[in-house]
mmCIF file of C-alpha atoms in Angstrom:
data_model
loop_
_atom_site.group_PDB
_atom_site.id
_atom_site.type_symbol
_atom_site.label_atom_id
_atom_site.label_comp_id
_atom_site.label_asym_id
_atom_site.label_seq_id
_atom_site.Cartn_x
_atom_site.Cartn_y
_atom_site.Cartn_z
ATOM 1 C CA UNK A 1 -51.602 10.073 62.344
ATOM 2 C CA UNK A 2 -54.271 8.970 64.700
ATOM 3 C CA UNK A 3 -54.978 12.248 65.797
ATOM 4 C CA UNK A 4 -56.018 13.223 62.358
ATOM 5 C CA UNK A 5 -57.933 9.600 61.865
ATOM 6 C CA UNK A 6 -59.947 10.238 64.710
ATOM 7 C CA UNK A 7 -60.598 14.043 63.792
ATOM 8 C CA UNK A 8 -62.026 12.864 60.197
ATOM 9 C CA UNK A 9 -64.265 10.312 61.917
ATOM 10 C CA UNK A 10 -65.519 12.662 64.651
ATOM 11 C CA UNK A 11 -65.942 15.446 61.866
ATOM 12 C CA UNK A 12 -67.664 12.765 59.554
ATOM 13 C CA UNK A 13 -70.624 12.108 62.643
ATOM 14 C CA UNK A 14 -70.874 15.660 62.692
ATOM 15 C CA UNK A 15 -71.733 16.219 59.236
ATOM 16 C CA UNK A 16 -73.773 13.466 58.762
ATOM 17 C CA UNK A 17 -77.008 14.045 59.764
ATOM 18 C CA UNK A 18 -76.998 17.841 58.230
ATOM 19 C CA UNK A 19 -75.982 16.498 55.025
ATOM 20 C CA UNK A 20 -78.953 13.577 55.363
ATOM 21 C CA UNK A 21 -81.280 16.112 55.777
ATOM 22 C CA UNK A 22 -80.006 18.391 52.636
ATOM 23 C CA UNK A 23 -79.992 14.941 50.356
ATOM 24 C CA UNK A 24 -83.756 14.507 52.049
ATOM 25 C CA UNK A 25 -84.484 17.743 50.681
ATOM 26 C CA UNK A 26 -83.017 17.631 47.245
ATOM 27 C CA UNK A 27 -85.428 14.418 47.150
ATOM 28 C CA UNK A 28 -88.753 15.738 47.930
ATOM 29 C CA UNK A 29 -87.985 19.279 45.900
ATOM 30 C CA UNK A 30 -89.289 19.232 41.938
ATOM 31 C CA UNK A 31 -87.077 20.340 38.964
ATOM 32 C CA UNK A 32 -83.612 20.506 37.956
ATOM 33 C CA UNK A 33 -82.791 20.359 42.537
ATOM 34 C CA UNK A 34 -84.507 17.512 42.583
ATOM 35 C CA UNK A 35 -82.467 13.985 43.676
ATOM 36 C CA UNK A 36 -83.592 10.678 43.337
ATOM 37 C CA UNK A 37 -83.075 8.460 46.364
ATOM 38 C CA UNK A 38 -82.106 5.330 44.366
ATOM 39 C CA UNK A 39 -81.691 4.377 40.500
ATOM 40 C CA UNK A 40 -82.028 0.764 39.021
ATOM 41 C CA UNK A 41 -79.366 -0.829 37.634
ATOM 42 C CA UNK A 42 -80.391 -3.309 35.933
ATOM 43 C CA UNK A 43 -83.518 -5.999 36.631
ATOM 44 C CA UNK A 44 -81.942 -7.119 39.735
ATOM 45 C CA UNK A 45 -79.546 -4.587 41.542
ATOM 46 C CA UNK A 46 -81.010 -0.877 42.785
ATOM 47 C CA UNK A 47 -77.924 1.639 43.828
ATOM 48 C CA UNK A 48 -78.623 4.409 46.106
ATOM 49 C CA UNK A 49 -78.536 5.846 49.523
ATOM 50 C CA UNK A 50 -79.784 4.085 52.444
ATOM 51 C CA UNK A 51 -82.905 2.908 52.891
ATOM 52 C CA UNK A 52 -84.945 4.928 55.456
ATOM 53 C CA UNK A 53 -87.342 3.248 57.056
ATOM 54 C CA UNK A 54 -90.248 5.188 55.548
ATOM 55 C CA UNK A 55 -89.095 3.565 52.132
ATOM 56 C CA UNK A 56 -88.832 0.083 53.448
ATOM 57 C CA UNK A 57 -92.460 -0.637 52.304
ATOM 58 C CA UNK A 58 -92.427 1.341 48.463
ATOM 59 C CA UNK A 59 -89.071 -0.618 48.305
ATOM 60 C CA UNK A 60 -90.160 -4.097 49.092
ATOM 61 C CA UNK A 61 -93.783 -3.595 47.449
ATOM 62 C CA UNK A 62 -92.903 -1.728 44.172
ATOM 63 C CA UNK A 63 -89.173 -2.320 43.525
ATOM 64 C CA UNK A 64 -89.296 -6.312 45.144
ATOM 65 C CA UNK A 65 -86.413 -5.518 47.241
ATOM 66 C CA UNK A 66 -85.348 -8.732 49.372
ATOM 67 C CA UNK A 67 -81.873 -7.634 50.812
ATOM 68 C CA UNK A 68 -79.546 -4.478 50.906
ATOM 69 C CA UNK A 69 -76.366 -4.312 50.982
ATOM 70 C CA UNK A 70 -74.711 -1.148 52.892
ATOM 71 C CA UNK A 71 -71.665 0.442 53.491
ATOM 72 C CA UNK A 72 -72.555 2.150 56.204
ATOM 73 C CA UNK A 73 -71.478 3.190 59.086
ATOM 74 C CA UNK A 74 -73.159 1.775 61.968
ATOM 75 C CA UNK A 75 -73.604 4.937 63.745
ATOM 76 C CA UNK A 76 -75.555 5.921 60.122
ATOM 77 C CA UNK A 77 -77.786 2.932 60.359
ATOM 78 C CA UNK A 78 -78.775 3.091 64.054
ATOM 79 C CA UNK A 79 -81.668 5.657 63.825
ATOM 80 C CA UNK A 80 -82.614 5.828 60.424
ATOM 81 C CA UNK A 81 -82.523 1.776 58.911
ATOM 82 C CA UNK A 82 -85.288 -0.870 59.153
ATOM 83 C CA UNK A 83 -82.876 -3.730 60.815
ATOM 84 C CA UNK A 84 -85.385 -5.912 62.071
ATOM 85 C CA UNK A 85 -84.883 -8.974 61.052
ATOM 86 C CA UNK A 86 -87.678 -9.484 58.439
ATOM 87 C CA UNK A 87 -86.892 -13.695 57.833
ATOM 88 C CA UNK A 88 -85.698 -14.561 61.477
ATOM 89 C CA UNK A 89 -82.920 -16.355 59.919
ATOM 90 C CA UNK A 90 -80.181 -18.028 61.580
ATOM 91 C CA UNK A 91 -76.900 -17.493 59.986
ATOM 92 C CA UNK A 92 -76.670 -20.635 58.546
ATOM 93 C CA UNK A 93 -80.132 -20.587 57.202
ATOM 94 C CA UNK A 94 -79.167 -16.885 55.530
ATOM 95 C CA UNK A 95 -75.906 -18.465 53.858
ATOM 96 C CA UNK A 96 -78.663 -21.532 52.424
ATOM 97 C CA UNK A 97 -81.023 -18.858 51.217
ATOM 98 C CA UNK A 98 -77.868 -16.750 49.897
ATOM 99 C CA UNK A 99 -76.641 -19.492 48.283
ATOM 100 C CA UNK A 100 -79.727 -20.668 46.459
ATOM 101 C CA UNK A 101 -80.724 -16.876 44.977
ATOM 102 C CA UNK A 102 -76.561 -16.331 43.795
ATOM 103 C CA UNK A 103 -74.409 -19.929 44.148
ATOM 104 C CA UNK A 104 -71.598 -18.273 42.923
ATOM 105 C CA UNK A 105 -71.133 -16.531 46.062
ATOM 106 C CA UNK A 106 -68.918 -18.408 49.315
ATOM 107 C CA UNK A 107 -69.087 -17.701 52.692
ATOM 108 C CA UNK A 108 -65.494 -18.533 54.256
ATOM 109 C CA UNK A 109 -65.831 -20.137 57.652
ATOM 110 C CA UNK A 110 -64.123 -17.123 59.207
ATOM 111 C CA UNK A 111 -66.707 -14.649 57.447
ATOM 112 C CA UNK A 112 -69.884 -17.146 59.094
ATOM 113 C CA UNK A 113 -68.187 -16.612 62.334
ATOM 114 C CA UNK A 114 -68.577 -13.379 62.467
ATOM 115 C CA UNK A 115 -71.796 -13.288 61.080
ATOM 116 C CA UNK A 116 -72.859 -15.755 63.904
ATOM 117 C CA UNK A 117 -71.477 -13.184 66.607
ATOM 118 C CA UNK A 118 -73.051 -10.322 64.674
ATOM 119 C CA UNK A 119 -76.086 -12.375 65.133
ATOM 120 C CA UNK A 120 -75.706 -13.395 68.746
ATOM 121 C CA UNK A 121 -75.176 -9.738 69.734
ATOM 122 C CA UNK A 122 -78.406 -8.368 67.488
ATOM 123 C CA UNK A 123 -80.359 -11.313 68.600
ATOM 124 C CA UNK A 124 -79.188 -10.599 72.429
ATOM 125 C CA UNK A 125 -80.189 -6.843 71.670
ATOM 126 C CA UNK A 126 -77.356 -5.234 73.006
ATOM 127 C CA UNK A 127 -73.609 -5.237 71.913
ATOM 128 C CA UNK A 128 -70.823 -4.893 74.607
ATOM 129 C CA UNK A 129 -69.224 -0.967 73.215
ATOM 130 C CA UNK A 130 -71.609 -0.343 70.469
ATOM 131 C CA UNK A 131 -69.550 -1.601 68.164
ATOM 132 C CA UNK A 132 -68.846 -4.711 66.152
ATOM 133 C CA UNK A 133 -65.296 -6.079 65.370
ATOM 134 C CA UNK A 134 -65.223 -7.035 61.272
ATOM 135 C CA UNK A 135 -61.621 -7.732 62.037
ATOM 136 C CA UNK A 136 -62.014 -11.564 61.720
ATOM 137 C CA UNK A 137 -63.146 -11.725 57.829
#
C-alpha cells in the first residue's frame, strides 16, 4: 500500500508541470480550445487554478482579489505562486483581519499553532525538509 501511495505522488510531480503548461496553452489559444484560468462565482468568491504570479497584478487590480485559498501542493506552489507576504501580518493579526471580513469563521487554538509555525518557518526563510507538518489541525 505505500508502495503504490508513493508511486501516485512521484507520478503526480511528474505530470505536473507538462499538464501546467498544456492548461497554459488552452488559456492563451482563441475559440472553442480556449480555457479560462478562473470564473467568478459570485460577487465575492473567484474559482480557478492557481494564481501564477504574472496574474497576481490583473487579479488584485481588476478582480479585487485580497486572499486565495489553495489546495495545492506545496511542491505546485514553490515556483509558480506569488507567496510574499503582501500585509506582513502576524498570525494573530491575520486571524483579526479574518475575523472582521467573515466572523463566522473560528480559528481553533490548535489550527493558530500551526499557522504560527508555518509562519516562523516562512518568516525564517527556510523550513527544516521542505515540508510542513498540517498534522496538528
Amino acid at each position: 500500500m505505500a508502495a503504490t501511495a508513493l508511486l501516485e505522488a512521484g507520478l503526480a510531480r511528474v505530470l505536473f508541470y507538462p499538464t501546467l503548461l498544456y492548461t497554459l496553452f488552452r488559456g492563451k489559444v482563441p475559440g472553442r480550445a480556449h480555457r479560462d484560468w478562473y470564473h467568478r462565482i459570485d460577487p465575492t468568491v473567484l474559482l480557478g487554478a492557481l494564481p501564477l504570479r504574472s496574474l497576481t497584478r490583473q487579479l488584485v487590480q481588476d478582480e479585487n482579489v485580497r486572499g486565495v485559498i489553495t489546495m495545492n501542493e506545496e511542491y505546485e506552489t514553490r515556483f509558480l505562486c506569488n507567496s510574499s507576504q503582501v500585509h506582513k501580518w502576524s498570525p494573530e493579526e491575520a486571524v483579526r483581519a479574518i475575523a472582521k471580513i467573515r466572523s463566522y469563521i473560528h480559528i481553533r487554538p490548535g489550527q493558530l499553532d500551526v499557522l504560527k509555525e508555518f509562519h516562523k518557518q516562512i518568516t525564517a526563510g527556510t523550513t527544516k525538509d521542505g515540508t510542513f507538518d498540517i498534522s496538528k489541525t
